[in-house]
Structure formats: C-alpha cells, structure tokens
DNA sequence: ATCAATAATGCAAGCGCTTACATTGATGCT
DNA sequence: AGCATCAATGTAAGCGCTTGCATTATTGAT
C-alpha cells in the first residue's frame, strides 16, 4: 500500500521548504514579514505541491473569513442582479468574497440562510429591506456580525440602510400619473407581508392621491408574488371589474411587464386604453412593448455604497451609517393621459 | 469586567445539558443514536443558548461540508438562472447547500473560483461546459472533488456531462432557417474562446449549410460577449455590409434580443426584412417584439439531473454518468421565409 | 439472579490553520 | 568589542467540532 496522496497541507509545504508552518503562514498572509530568500523557497514549495489553503481551518484559526454574505429575495428575475453585481465588484476589490443565497421571499427561509451564512463565518451580511423578526437582529448582535440593509432607506430602524425612500419615490411617480389626469388608479403590488418596500410603495400612491384630492380608498389593490404571470393575471382581474382603472401602477417592472403583455392579449392598447407603470428600471422595462415608464433606481451606486459601508462596519467595528439615494422617473411610452 | 458573552459552542451546550460534547454532536447529526430523554435535554439547551454549530469547525472535523459549488459564467442575465434554480432545489431536497459564484466568462477567474470553492470544502462542483485547462481537472482529481459539467453533452470528455448536443441543436435550427429559403446567413456568436457551447453552435450552422448545398464559408460571423448591446452592435455591422444576410442566427437569446431591437431602431422589419433566431428560450424571448423563434433548452430538467448525478458521484464515489437531453425548436414570429 | 450482548455515552485525538510569545541572528551604537 | 535593538523565524496553544474506541448502563435469555 503506497501512501495515498491527498491534498497537501501547510505542514507539507513547511517541510519541503525547510521552515516552520508559522513562516509559511506568514508568507501567505503577510509576505513582507518574511525575508525574500525564504519567501521564494516557500513559494516554490507551494507551487510544486499545488497547495491551496484549507479555508475552514483558516477561518477557524483566524476567526475571520473575508467573506460577506448576501441574502436576496430572488435570483429568478433581474431585480437584484445589477445592484448585487456592483456590490460584489466592490467587495472583491477590497479583498472579500461574496456568498449569495436567495430566500424566495420567505421569512423562514431567510432566517435559515442568515444562520447558515453566519455559521459559515461570514464577516458581514447584506440584507434586503428592514422587515424581519427582532430575534434575527438579536442573533446577529450576539454573534457580532454586522449587517447592512439595502433597497430601502429608513434611518431610524435598527440596522443601517443604504437605499431610497420607497414611499417618496412611488409618490412622485403617482403624482406624475395623477397630473396627467388619471383618476381611477389601481396597483399591482408584491406581497406586502414581510416586505417594507412593497408596503411603502402602496403608501406612496395613497399619499399622492390624498394630496391631489383623490380618496386613497378608491385605489384598487392586488397583491401577488413578483412574477410576470402574476402581473398578467392581476391585470386581467383589474380590467374585468366594473370600473376598470385608467392607470395601473405596478410594484415593480416584472409585474408591469406581465400587465403590458396581458393588455396586448386582451386587445387593450397601452397607453391608449390604459396606462401602466413599473418600478426599478430593469432591462426588461426597455425591451417590452410599449417600453415602461418606470422609476429608475441607482442600483449600481446602491450596491457599491452598501459594500463600502458594510466593510467599514466590519473593519472598524463601527455601527454603520445610513445613506439615502435619489431615484428618478424614466419616461417611456407606457404612460400617457387617459384617452 | 464581566465575561464577554460571545457565540455559544458545543461545549457550552454540553455543560448546560450535563453531557459530553460527543453526545451533543450526535444529537445534532444523528439523533436516533441518542436516547430520547437525553436528546430533549440537549435540545432544550441548544434552544436556550441559541446555539448554531460553527460550520468551519464542522467541515474541518468531518471533512464533509454538504455544500456544492457552482461556477456559472454570468448572473447578469437569465441564461443560467432557471437551470441553476432547479439544481439548487434538488440538492436542497437532499440536504445540500449551494454556493454560487460567477466567472464573467473569464477562464482565470473561473479557475480561481474553483479553487476557492474547493478550499471552502465543497463536496462537489457544477461546471458549465467542458472547455478548461487540464491543470484544473488534475487539481480536482488530487483534491478528490467530483465535478459535473452541464449545458453541454460530450460523453468522451474527461468529466461527465449532462446537457444537450449544442452542435446538433443549432444544426436543426439552421436547417429550419435554410428550409425556409434563406441563403445568406449570418451568426452573432458569443466569444468562442474557452466556450465549447458557442463554438459548437457555430459548427452546427456550418453543418446545416454543408448538407444543404450552401458553402459554410459564406456564413458571416461576429463574436461578441453575451450582452444585449453587443447583439445590437453586431447586428448593425452585419446589416451595414454590402450583402446583408437575410437571416441572423444568434448564439443565444440575449444577443437575439439586441439584434431585434437594433432592427427596430434601423427601421428594418423582422421577419419581413430579416429573420432573427435565438437560443435558450429564456423569458426575454417571449417578451421581445417580435417574439423569438428559438431553441428550447430543458433547463429545469438539466438542473435537476445534474444535481442528482453529482450527488450520486459524491455519495457513492462513482465516476459519474453522462446524460443527453433533447432540445426543441420553439416557433414564434421572428423567423419567416425571406421577403 | 447471572451473564453475554447490545445500546448509550464519555474520552480524547485530531482536522489544518493562525498568532502570541519565545528564541535566535543581524545591525548599529558607543 | 560589547550590548541594546530590532528583524526573522520557531514553538506550541488553541479555534469548535467529529468520531474511533473505551466504558458503563440496559436488556433478554437462561
């Protein structure tokens, strides 16, 4: 039986280079602490053996993983893609690695994922929105894992957040719609349970109605998961009512795309017969016909700033600063004055 | 100074429950090995302390992580989303967790990601396509980490693969196009370097031309990264040539969407003035106007089967079986006989 | 009751790394 | 030349868990 060759360890490298494991470790983590000659000897041993450090061992010994976890509600559509991409680029630049998991918009799943990521030694967490059980925040405190909230900006909440004011943003869009003369408004919202963003967007519409002399009670509202098909079905229901709306404000672009396509199927002209708006300004918004008038969210900026803020929290043990970002209305063709 | 309360360990739980750490460990990993009374005592200690096992320590001791890594070329568009989702659902069902990272279609980045995932203790890897340096496969062998290739099916390659025959599939689509009477063909392909799928798709078109009396040399080809804008730009170039093609076969739906939109911008009618086809059948393909005639790939089935195959490899130390999946042509409206 | 067989639990040795502290060697002063 | 300093390296103690083996408790058959 020859000795089974398995993955080389620090020890193997040390032996081959004729130094102690401490020196090898230093070569890898803090090269200037070891003299050039030794370093070269060690590095060539590393190459020769094809050594890769064992991450688990490293995390355990150093109690530091240079890993940041992100739990996003979904990977299925592009809502979070761009922001997350920017987030990951930024942390990569600063020597961190991103671990992503998705919760499918389910609070229990999210909690499990948070625990998993923490157990895996994540140095910090990126969370979407503020809504979650206090137990989770307690847990994070106890484990001393800093977390940053994105896609929402509510400075008075327990966690620092980098995002935009969902309510204000949607209010602005709704005022635009109302300003065009629309009086019968409807909204297709995401599920509001456990989702502050969705809830605040609806509130924003009501705010706009209120301040423009429309009763917020007349807002027709359907809640449904963020899927194109659901947007379509909700739109069908809305338009099948006795007093169909003249404008449908959707909680995001995915729902809006569903609505637009359903309109086409039903032979309704957008915006001729009914106006439709989105939220997020993802790629889809430009591609669908007619292109969506929607709310532009500075996804990349948000991702980048969230990364910077979170790393700041990790490295200087600070408590984290909230930052508000500006959104803007993107005018395309799915919104017009009522016909 | 009071003792700083930090994350509880197995030891804390053991003390509180009045048992050894071994028993606690068994409670967590193999509950029926410990008698009910003890188990309850232990579990309530776990609850009381809010204990979460330290993953790094566990991996290190057990040399098993129940984690599977996947490296996909991009998360930016939906090409891999559905398949990956199915993959993750399946492994979750079997008690594994997914770690995803994206390589941005860059071989060096992919190699780094593979090493990272292995160092993190991944029990197995999902890789996209076969094209990569042998060094990587050697590394995987040495580390004894099984890997499964998806999105491609080439049974004679070093790694088992679950996917479809990219060449055959594209050939079928090209024959459809040629059958309609198209003679001036062009293709907008992804970057072929390090991407067997892209390369084989082009080959498929040439095959179809050959067997239908067209010279494969007349195929106009542009290679460009998989982005909508690039598809648009490539299409512009193609149509600006002296003999513009009557049909443009795109390497995937993303490029095709770019082409379709550019056509609109240029005032060209699709398929009246020029036909355009896609590949993958992602959501976008249905949403764009005109909807894309494209190649449907059984993403979910592929994801599921890749998961099953990989776990089989992990758990029974088997060498892995390749499986070929069938694709089909989805006829929508972007393809018609030349005007 | 008694004893073998078996079930439940405990003991303790690692897993592969980092790092505080100890040691050694080199350098520059006087 | 002698000594304080500091740079380079080594020593070894963990990090929190799993698991092979040893020990003790329980069970059933005689």
XYZ file of C-alpha atoms (C1' of nucleotides) in Angstrom:
738
model
C 0.000 0.000 0.000
C 1.620 3.235 -1.022
C 0.621 6.255 0.963
C -2.452 7.768 -0.582
C -1.548 11.178 -1.886
C -4.118 13.653 -0.778
C -4.311 17.396 -0.609
C -1.094 18.962 0.688
C -1.241 20.947 3.912
C 0.713 23.811 5.360
C 2.874 21.241 7.073
C 3.863 19.639 3.800
C 4.849 22.993 2.396
C 6.803 23.831 5.522
C 8.729 20.558 5.420
C 9.553 20.919 1.773
C 10.750 24.485 2.226
C 12.580 23.632 5.413
C 10.790 26.209 7.545
C 8.119 26.215 10.208
C 4.420 26.352 9.480
C 4.344 29.797 11.011
C 6.654 31.087 8.347
C 4.632 29.557 5.572
C 1.512 31.063 7.015
C 3.174 34.450 7.131
C 4.373 34.115 3.572
C 0.807 33.632 2.504
C -0.862 36.243 4.625
C 1.696 38.935 5.167
C 4.590 38.388 2.787
C 6.685 41.367 3.780
C 7.098 39.891 7.225
C 9.377 37.240 5.818
C 12.684 37.792 4.113
C 12.802 37.469 0.328
C 15.032 34.405 0.151
C 12.814 32.418 2.474
C 9.716 33.654 0.778
C 10.925 32.380 -2.559
C 11.756 29.000 -1.141
C 8.326 28.773 0.402
C 6.514 29.955 -2.665
C 8.189 27.461 -4.884
C 7.249 24.721 -2.461
C 3.684 25.985 -2.632
C 3.761 25.813 -6.409
C 5.446 22.465 -6.536
C 2.864 20.900 -4.279
C -0.064 22.770 -5.764
C -1.011 23.825 -2.301
C -4.286 25.596 -1.593
C -5.002 26.701 1.954
C -7.880 24.995 3.662
C -10.466 27.631 4.151
C -12.270 26.070 7.078
C -9.072 25.736 9.036
C -8.154 29.269 8.249
C -11.496 30.686 9.315
C -11.347 28.711 12.472
C -7.924 29.853 13.463
C -8.241 33.445 12.351
C -11.908 33.947 13.219
C -12.125 35.974 10.115
C -13.243 34.773 6.717
C -13.093 37.756 4.398
C -16.443 36.570 3.243
C -19.588 38.602 3.052
C -22.985 37.018 2.757
C -25.952 38.424 0.897
C -29.474 37.116 1.141
C -31.649 38.368 -1.650
C -35.313 37.565 -2.110
C -34.892 36.049 -5.536
C -32.402 35.303 -8.240
C -35.097 34.375 -10.729
C -35.531 37.816 -12.144
C -33.206 40.705 -12.620
C -34.441 42.989 -9.868
C -31.447 42.480 -7.664
C -28.925 41.415 -10.262
C -27.351 44.729 -11.115
C -27.082 46.009 -7.579
C -25.657 42.748 -6.385
C -23.159 42.696 -9.190
C -21.883 46.120 -8.190
C -21.817 45.048 -4.571
C -19.734 42.041 -5.400
C -17.325 44.002 -7.572
C -16.731 46.451 -4.787
C -16.110 43.903 -2.069
C -13.901 41.906 -4.393
C -11.783 44.994 -4.875
C -11.309 45.132 -1.153
C -10.364 41.508 -0.801
C -13.665 39.987 0.205
C -15.649 37.193 -1.360
C -19.390 37.166 -1.790
C -21.688 34.338 -0.801
C -25.195 34.718 -2.140
C -28.327 32.882 -1.272
C -31.915 33.546 -2.040
C -34.870 33.331 0.278
C -37.677 33.113 -2.261
C -39.314 35.974 -0.329
C -39.933 33.616 2.586
C -39.034 34.929 6.043
C -38.354 31.456 7.493
C -36.052 30.626 4.629
C -34.315 33.930 5.036
C -33.736 33.305 8.708
C -32.251 29.920 7.978
C -29.997 31.411 5.329
C -28.810 34.085 7.694
C -27.875 31.475 10.254
C -26.168 29.387 7.638
C -24.126 32.293 6.401
C -23.132 33.296 9.902
C -22.231 29.719 10.794
C -20.085 29.722 7.696
C -18.146 32.557 9.191
C -19.398 35.484 7.134
C -17.783 38.658 8.409
C -20.836 40.683 7.487
C -24.239 40.426 5.846
C -26.161 42.281 3.202
C -29.890 42.162 3.792
C -32.711 43.438 1.628
C -35.257 45.622 3.387
C -35.805 46.111 7.092
C -38.743 43.844 7.813
C -37.742 40.882 9.867
C -38.114 39.388 13.274
C -36.232 41.071 16.099
C -34.939 37.668 17.076
C -32.782 37.718 13.977
C -31.255 41.059 14.842
C -30.613 39.818 18.371
C -28.880 36.799 16.961
C -26.712 38.945 14.735
C -25.809 41.142 17.690
C -24.876 38.188 19.787
C -22.733 36.712 17.066
C -21.288 40.152 16.483
C -21.905 40.004 12.780
C -22.588 43.420 11.273
C -25.336 43.743 8.706
C -26.299 46.368 6.187
C -29.747 46.790 4.729
C -30.197 47.833 1.120
C -33.067 48.616 -1.246
C -34.677 50.611 1.489
C -33.787 53.697 3.455
C -35.254 54.089 6.915
C -32.582 55.604 9.121
C -34.497 55.151 12.355
C -34.522 51.376 12.025
C -32.248 49.100 13.965
C -29.877 48.375 11.098
C -28.191 50.994 8.946
C -29.584 51.120 5.446
C -28.495 52.306 2.068
C -31.264 52.825 -0.387
C -34.040 55.077 -1.365
C -37.298 56.190 0.118
C -39.701 53.765 -1.486
C -42.715 55.721 -0.342
C -41.494 59.034 -1.587
C -40.369 57.577 -4.877
C -43.670 55.939 -5.624
C -45.497 59.058 -4.532
C -43.592 61.060 -7.109
C -44.480 58.612 -9.832
C -48.113 58.528 -8.777
C -48.270 62.307 -8.851
C -46.998 62.214 -12.369
C -49.779 59.806 -13.239
C -52.428 61.839 -11.487
C -51.075 65.011 -13.015
C -51.824 63.533 -16.404
C -55.476 63.391 -15.448
C -55.870 59.813 -14.238
C -58.494 59.393 -11.571
C -59.176 55.685 -11.433
C -55.975 54.181 -10.170
C -55.028 50.610 -9.434
C -51.874 48.994 -8.197
C -50.453 45.537 -8.610
C -48.198 45.112 -5.640
C -45.804 42.457 -4.481
C -46.721 40.566 -1.313
C -46.507 43.157 1.450
C -46.134 40.712 4.309
C -42.542 40.954 5.470
C -41.727 43.393 2.678
C -41.442 47.008 3.715
C -40.585 48.122 0.195
C -43.827 46.786 -1.248
C -45.867 48.242 1.578
C -44.300 51.659 1.340
C -44.806 51.835 -2.378
C -48.532 51.378 -1.926
C -48.495 54.026 0.766
C -46.728 56.340 -1.635
C -49.561 56.030 -4.111
C -52.114 56.777 -1.418
C -50.095 59.800 -0.345
C -50.216 61.156 -3.847
C -53.934 60.539 -4.122
C -54.551 62.249 -0.836
C -52.597 65.322 -1.721
C -54.396 65.554 -5.040
C -57.914 65.296 -3.808
C -58.466 61.641 -4.650
C -59.644 59.288 -1.958
C -56.992 56.668 -1.262
C -59.798 54.218 -0.631
C -60.547 54.124 -4.308
C -57.159 52.631 -5.061
C -57.746 49.142 -6.361
C -55.041 46.894 -4.981
C -53.936 43.379 -5.799
C -51.068 41.690 -4.040
C -49.261 38.926 -5.819
C -45.773 37.430 -5.995
C -43.305 39.127 -8.313
C -43.708 37.005 -11.426
C -44.635 38.024 -14.925
C -47.588 35.629 -15.000
C -48.934 37.012 -11.764
C -48.751 40.509 -13.118
C -50.715 39.369 -16.123
C -53.379 37.642 -14.080
C -53.763 40.566 -11.710
C -54.129 42.914 -14.630
C -56.807 40.698 -16.119
C -58.763 40.806 -12.884
C -58.385 44.540 -12.588
C -59.634 45.179 -16.091
C -62.504 42.775 -15.664
C -64.012 44.853 -12.880
C -66.988 47.162 -13.311
C -64.918 50.295 -13.217
C -61.580 49.340 -14.628
C -58.741 51.694 -13.802
C -57.277 54.076 -16.346
C -53.803 53.613 -14.936
C -52.177 50.668 -13.236
C -49.099 51.369 -11.119
C -47.135 48.201 -10.628
C -44.953 47.412 -7.656
C -42.111 46.529 -9.940
C -41.165 46.111 -13.573
C -41.716 42.382 -13.602
C -45.344 42.771 -12.665
C -45.640 45.644 -15.118
C -44.319 43.541 -17.951
C -46.918 40.925 -17.144
C -49.584 43.608 -17.209
C -48.423 45.006 -20.527
C -48.411 41.628 -22.151
C -51.821 40.783 -20.785
C -53.125 44.046 -22.152
C -51.922 43.062 -25.567
C -53.586 39.686 -25.215
C -56.835 41.383 -24.243
C -56.637 43.729 -27.183
C -56.175 46.773 -24.988
C -53.865 49.492 -26.165
C -51.199 50.782 -23.818
C -51.249 53.662 -23.073
C -54.278 54.402 -25.277
C -56.770 52.365 -23.276
C -54.850 52.048 -20.068
C -51.561 53.327 -18.740
C -49.125 51.069 -16.936
C -46.055 51.974 -14.902
C -43.253 49.919 -13.419
C -40.647 50.321 -10.703
C -36.918 49.523 -10.733
C -35.984 50.197 -14.342
C -34.525 46.821 -15.085
C -33.563 45.802 -18.595
C -36.950 44.283 -19.257
C -38.540 47.687 -18.918
C -36.868 48.881 -22.078
C -37.487 45.750 -24.030
C -41.172 45.270 -23.570
C -43.604 46.943 -25.952
C -44.539 49.588 -25.162
C -41.444 50.379 -23.123
C -42.260 51.089 -19.498
C -42.396 54.424 -17.839
C -40.881 53.434 -14.561
C -38.872 54.517 -11.595
C -35.173 54.395 -12.027
C -33.261 53.060 -9.065
C -29.490 53.670 -8.922
C -28.760 50.003 -8.472
C -25.048 50.097 -9.084
C -24.479 53.039 -6.813
C -26.534 51.351 -4.136
C -24.543 48.148 -4.428
C -21.258 49.957 -4.292
C -22.138 52.101 -1.334
C -23.631 49.227 0.579
C -20.369 47.347 0.095
C -18.274 50.253 1.269
C -20.489 50.838 4.270
C -20.552 47.234 5.302
C -16.808 46.797 5.044
C -16.373 49.933 7.095
C -18.568 48.362 9.752
C -16.589 45.160 9.679
C -13.161 46.669 9.759
C -13.579 49.444 12.215
C -16.276 47.875 14.272
C -18.390 50.933 13.595
C -22.138 50.934 13.832
C -22.789 51.916 10.255
C -24.142 54.952 8.529
C -27.368 55.138 6.536
C -27.316 56.775 3.147
C -30.236 57.932 1.092
C -30.086 57.660 -2.680
C -32.131 59.550 -5.211
C -34.469 57.896 -7.671
C -35.839 59.393 -10.828
C -38.749 58.865 -13.123
C -37.887 57.412 -16.519
C -40.408 58.463 -19.088
C -41.019 55.957 -21.814
C -44.227 55.148 -23.570
C -46.470 53.096 -21.318
C -47.894 56.142 -19.570
C -49.993 58.900 -21.131
C -53.022 60.973 -20.354
C -56.234 58.937 -20.159
C -57.780 58.501 -23.600
C -15.026 43.146 33.728
C -17.790 40.683 33.210
C -17.089 37.842 30.880
C -17.949 38.943 27.377
C -20.792 36.846 26.124
C -19.993 35.516 22.709
C -21.370 32.796 20.495
C -22.072 29.600 22.433
C -20.154 26.481 21.458
C -20.811 22.800 21.632
C -19.064 22.801 24.952
C -21.481 25.306 26.419
C -24.398 23.215 25.310
C -22.805 20.062 26.707
C -22.197 21.661 30.088
C -25.690 23.029 30.316
C -27.217 19.681 29.390
C -24.829 17.777 31.605
C -23.497 15.527 28.868
C -20.325 15.246 26.835
C -19.713 17.143 23.630
C -19.835 13.837 21.799
C -23.422 13.355 22.808
C -24.409 16.828 21.763
C -22.744 16.314 18.441
C -24.627 13.079 17.956
C -27.899 14.720 18.896
C -27.367 17.180 16.127
C -26.092 14.880 13.444
C -27.647 11.525 14.122
C -30.421 11.967 16.665
C -31.565 8.369 16.845
C -28.217 7.382 18.234
C -29.080 9.081 21.474
C -31.909 8.194 23.824
C -34.986 10.440 23.809
C -34.614 11.783 27.345
C -31.047 12.922 26.756
C -31.912 14.299 23.393
C -34.597 16.501 24.852
C -32.284 17.806 27.484
C -29.709 18.602 24.891
C -32.134 20.196 22.524
C -33.543 22.490 25.103
C -30.029 23.556 25.998
C -29.469 24.264 22.332
C -32.594 26.390 22.220
C -31.884 28.158 25.453
C -28.455 29.180 24.292
C -29.465 29.888 20.738
C -26.669 27.661 19.617
C -25.671 27.400 15.973
C -22.905 24.994 15.047
C -19.749 26.541 13.712
C -19.550 25.476 10.142
C -15.822 25.779 9.694
C -15.145 23.591 12.694
C -17.628 21.070 11.472
C -16.174 20.889 7.997
C -12.750 20.537 9.417
C -13.597 17.722 11.738
C -15.947 15.847 9.438
C -14.161 16.566 6.168
C -17.546 16.909 4.674
C -19.492 20.085 4.139
C -22.752 19.105 2.458
C -22.047 22.029 0.243
C -21.965 22.007 -3.519
C -20.347 24.744 -5.512
C -21.458 26.018 -8.892
C -19.484 28.327 -11.099
C -21.571 29.894 -13.802
C -20.328 32.281 -16.440
C -22.705 35.059 -15.508
C -25.509 36.016 -13.217
C -26.267 39.170 -15.128
C -28.742 37.665 -17.473
C -31.194 34.843 -17.129
C -29.420 32.233 -19.218
C -28.406 30.102 -16.289
C -30.992 31.204 -13.791
C -33.667 28.628 -14.366
C -31.355 25.663 -14.587
C -29.467 26.746 -11.518
C -32.665 27.247 -9.607
C -33.726 23.685 -10.360
C -30.269 22.461 -9.448
C -30.431 24.188 -6.136
C -33.910 22.924 -5.355
C -32.827 19.381 -5.994
C -29.683 19.484 -3.884
C -31.574 21.247 -1.124
C -34.019 18.366 -1.082
C -31.121 16.046 -0.496
C -29.632 18.066 2.308
C -27.000 20.032 0.460
C -26.436 23.751 0.223
C -25.463 25.598 -2.910
C -22.634 28.076 -3.222
C -22.691 30.023 -6.451
C -20.087 32.202 -7.995
C -19.759 33.688 -11.410
C -16.702 33.846 -13.600
C -17.737 36.583 -16.008
C -16.768 34.166 -18.794
C -13.127 34.542 -17.800
C -11.103 31.324 -17.537
C -8.668 32.734 -14.963
C -11.487 33.922 -12.789
C -13.159 30.568 -13.126
C -10.027 28.775 -12.032
C -9.727 30.984 -9.002
C -13.358 30.394 -8.145
C -12.930 26.669 -8.427
C -10.013 26.750 -6.044
C -11.912 28.968 -3.673
C -14.891 26.678 -3.639
C -12.744 23.607 -3.099
C -10.804 25.335 -0.331
C -14.138 26.124 1.220
C -14.774 22.435 1.419
C -17.285 21.957 -1.377
C -18.151 18.272 -1.656
C -18.705 18.613 -5.392
C -18.777 21.144 -8.196
C -21.108 22.073 -11.010
C -19.257 23.431 -14.001
C -20.606 24.894 -17.211
C -19.176 23.430 -20.402
C -16.084 21.288 -20.865
C -13.507 23.794 -22.037
C -10.896 24.410 -19.419
C -7.279 23.749 -18.675
C -6.300 20.206 -17.821
C -4.482 21.560 -14.824
C -7.844 22.295 -13.274
C -9.068 18.776 -13.769
C -5.828 17.458 -12.288
C -6.323 19.680 -9.291
C -9.855 18.422 -8.826
C -8.643 14.843 -9.045
C -5.961 15.425 -6.495
C -8.357 17.077 -4.126
C -10.817 14.289 -4.834
C -13.622 16.678 -5.521
C -16.086 15.322 -8.066
C -17.418 17.659 -10.720
C -20.300 17.552 -13.125
C -20.483 19.513 -16.346
C -23.780 20.917 -17.554
C -25.070 22.883 -20.550
C -23.072 20.621 -22.799
C -23.068 16.937 -23.588
C -19.835 15.402 -24.766
C -19.558 11.963 -23.204
C -15.997 11.343 -24.326
C -14.673 14.256 -22.297
C -12.887 13.878 -19.018
C -15.806 14.976 -16.856
C -19.290 13.522 -17.031
C -21.774 15.929 -18.528
C -25.489 16.454 -18.516
C -26.783 18.581 -21.271
C -27.599 18.679 -24.900
C -25.687 18.465 -28.115
C -25.147 22.126 -28.907
C -23.968 21.386 -32.409
C -26.843 19.130 -33.308
C -29.361 21.509 -31.805
C -28.116 24.517 -33.709
C -27.897 22.436 -36.865
C -31.571 21.588 -36.569
C -32.491 25.228 -36.154
C -30.290 26.258 -39.082
C -31.895 23.651 -41.281
C -35.265 25.103 -40.424
C -33.977 28.505 -41.486
C -32.442 27.195 -44.685
C -35.552 25.179 -45.398
C -37.490 28.421 -45.479
C -35.307 29.556 -48.351
C -32.677 31.646 -46.631
C -29.327 31.601 -48.407
C -27.399 34.496 -46.911
C -26.844 33.528 -43.328
C -25.064 35.292 -40.518
C -24.450 34.428 -36.919
C -23.827 36.545 -33.874
C -21.969 34.240 -31.546
C -20.710 34.505 -28.025
C -16.949 34.534 -27.522
C -15.812 31.068 -28.554
C -12.522 31.115 -26.706
C -12.923 28.768 -23.774
C -16.557 28.198 -24.624
C -17.323 24.901 -26.292
C -21.031 25.658 -26.450
C -20.541 28.792 -28.506
C -18.084 27.072 -30.801
C -20.279 24.063 -31.378
C -23.273 26.185 -32.165
C -21.408 27.856 -34.988
C -20.296 24.453 -36.192
C -23.893 23.352 -36.186
C -24.822 26.139 -38.556
C -21.996 25.211 -40.898
C -23.091 21.590 -40.798
C -26.553 22.587 -41.881
C -25.216 24.764 -44.664
C -22.971 21.991 -45.884
C -25.699 19.416 -46.026
C -27.922 21.842 -47.895
C -25.545 22.868 -50.584
C -24.501 26.181 -49.098
C -20.848 26.902 -48.572
C -20.094 27.284 -44.879
C -17.538 29.917 -45.839
C -20.314 32.304 -46.679
C -21.509 32.358 -43.077
C -20.914 35.831 -41.757
C -19.757 35.546 -38.182
C -19.337 38.049 -35.402
C -18.168 37.075 -31.942
C -19.113 39.270 -29.051
C -19.854 38.954 -25.339
C -23.372 37.953 -24.397
C -24.942 41.335 -23.788
C -27.961 42.922 -25.370
C -25.975 45.952 -26.506
C -23.382 43.776 -28.159
C -26.052 41.890 -30.033
C -27.389 45.204 -31.260
C -23.994 46.467 -32.368
C -23.135 43.221 -34.120
C -26.442 43.293 -35.936
C -25.798 46.836 -37.052
C -22.463 45.839 -38.510
C -23.930 42.835 -40.225
C -26.689 44.827 -41.888
C -24.296 47.559 -42.936
C -22.319 45.182 -45.113
C -22.612 45.014 -48.894
C -24.584 41.818 -48.884
C -26.542 41.855 -45.681
C -27.851 38.494 -44.512
C -31.492 37.544 -44.813
C -31.342 35.605 -41.574
C -29.242 36.104 -38.463
C -28.862 33.133 -36.135
C -27.823 34.303 -32.715
C -25.774 32.320 -30.256
C -28.296 32.992 -27.557
C -31.484 34.867 -26.800
C -29.731 37.804 -25.234
C -27.839 38.569 -28.413
C -31.001 37.960 -30.428
C -32.934 40.448 -28.357
C -30.245 43.004 -29.035
C -30.486 42.255 -32.733
C -34.259 42.565 -32.773
C -34.180 45.893 -31.019
C -31.490 47.212 -33.293
C -33.555 46.145 -36.288
C -36.401 48.236 -34.979
C -34.081 51.177 -34.494
C -32.865 50.797 -38.055
C -36.359 50.637 -39.360
C -35.986 47.050 -40.504
C -38.938 44.747 -40.166
C -38.456 41.390 -38.506
C -39.044 38.941 -40.051
C -40.118 40.929 -43.139
C -36.719 42.343 -43.978
C -34.589 39.999 -41.946
C -35.187 36.919 -39.811
C -33.579 36.536 -36.408
C -33.359 33.456 -34.201
C -32.238 32.924 -30.641
C -31.053 30.055 -28.474
C -32.058 29.037 -24.933
C -35.672 30.132 -24.775
C -35.389 32.347 -21.764
C -38.209 34.593 -20.661
C -36.937 37.502 -22.708
C -37.534 35.520 -25.885
C -41.285 35.669 -25.364
C -41.352 39.270 -24.298
C -39.473 40.940 -27.083
C -41.303 42.064 -30.204
C -41.421 40.115 -32.394
C -41.165 37.131 -30.100
C -38.144 34.986 -30.879
C -38.127 31.735 -32.707
C -35.513 29.987 -30.660
C -34.207 26.738 -29.359
C -35.807 25.478 -26.234
C -33.433 24.001 -23.706
C -34.877 21.882 -20.881
C -33.201 23.978 -18.217
C -35.071 22.668 -15.237
C -34.610 19.054 -16.197
C -30.951 19.687 -16.797
C -30.522 21.305 -13.413
C -32.338 18.536 -11.643
C -30.467 15.738 -13.336
C -27.116 17.409 -12.886
C -27.858 17.634 -9.169
C -28.850 14.014 -8.920
C -25.824 12.892 -10.874
C -23.400 14.959 -8.877
C -24.745 13.827 -5.536
C -24.519 10.256 -6.734
C -20.870 10.872 -7.523
C -20.262 12.399 -4.126
C -22.030 9.807 -2.089
C -21.030 6.629 -3.790
C -17.687 7.786 -5.031
C -18.813 6.834 -8.517
C -17.298 8.310 -11.616
C -20.495 9.799 -12.951
C -22.746 9.151 -15.880
C -23.357 11.481 -18.803
C -26.904 12.124 -19.891
C -28.097 13.653 -23.111
C -31.173 15.845 -23.096
C -33.363 16.755 -26.028
C -33.903 20.275 -27.247
C -36.698 21.508 -29.463
C -37.374 24.400 -31.758
C -39.898 26.923 -30.491
C -41.585 28.647 -33.356
C -42.578 32.221 -32.694
C -42.576 35.125 -35.079
C -39.027 36.326 -35.629
C -38.370 33.792 -38.365
C -40.095 33.569 -41.744
C -39.262 32.938 -45.369
C -37.106 35.682 -46.892
C -39.199 38.556 -48.208
C -30.038 -13.904 39.723
C -26.336 -14.105 36.104
C -24.017 -13.160 32.035
C -23.453 -12.130 27.274
C -24.865 -8.946 24.010
C -26.052 -4.560 22.861
C -27.262 0.253 23.472
C -25.926 4.777 25.329
C -22.481 7.747 26.499
C -17.832 9.538 27.507
C -12.818 10.256 26.406
C -9.566 12.291 23.723
C -7.180 12.662 19.461
C -7.107 15.049 15.760
C -8.745 18.244 11.440
C -5.208 22.498 9.185
C -4.517 26.701 10.233
C -3.090 31.471 12.880
C -0.697 34.007 16.263
C 1.166 35.354 20.967
C 5.280 34.677 22.741
C 9.984 32.894 22.822
C 14.211 32.477 20.542
C 17.866 33.462 17.517
C 20.561 36.340 14.429
C 21.851 40.738 12.490
C 22.715 45.621 12.925
C 24.354 49.854 14.618
C 25.996 52.345 18.602
C 29.427 53.653 21.751
C 34.466 44.607 21.176
C 30.106 44.692 23.664
C 25.450 45.475 24.083
C 20.825 47.134 23.140
C 17.536 46.857 19.279
C 15.038 45.025 16.088
C 14.065 41.858 12.334
C 13.329 36.962 11.110
C 11.850 32.720 12.447
C 10.302 28.956 15.501
C 7.258 26.870 19.235
C 3.073 25.490 20.580
C -1.540 26.546 22.128
C -5.689 26.786 20.632
C -10.087 27.525 17.188
C -15.013 24.190 17.725
C -16.173 20.269 16.045
C -16.470 14.779 14.811
C -15.573 10.096 15.642
C -12.950 5.679 16.819
C -12.542 3.404 20.740
C -13.340 2.601 25.671
C -16.508 2.490 29.256
C -20.793 1.996 31.522
C -25.819 1.005 31.582
C -29.540 -1.843 29.918
C -31.718 -5.783 28.128
C -33.029 -10.505 27.394
C -32.211 -15.245 27.817
C -31.142 -18.784 30.786
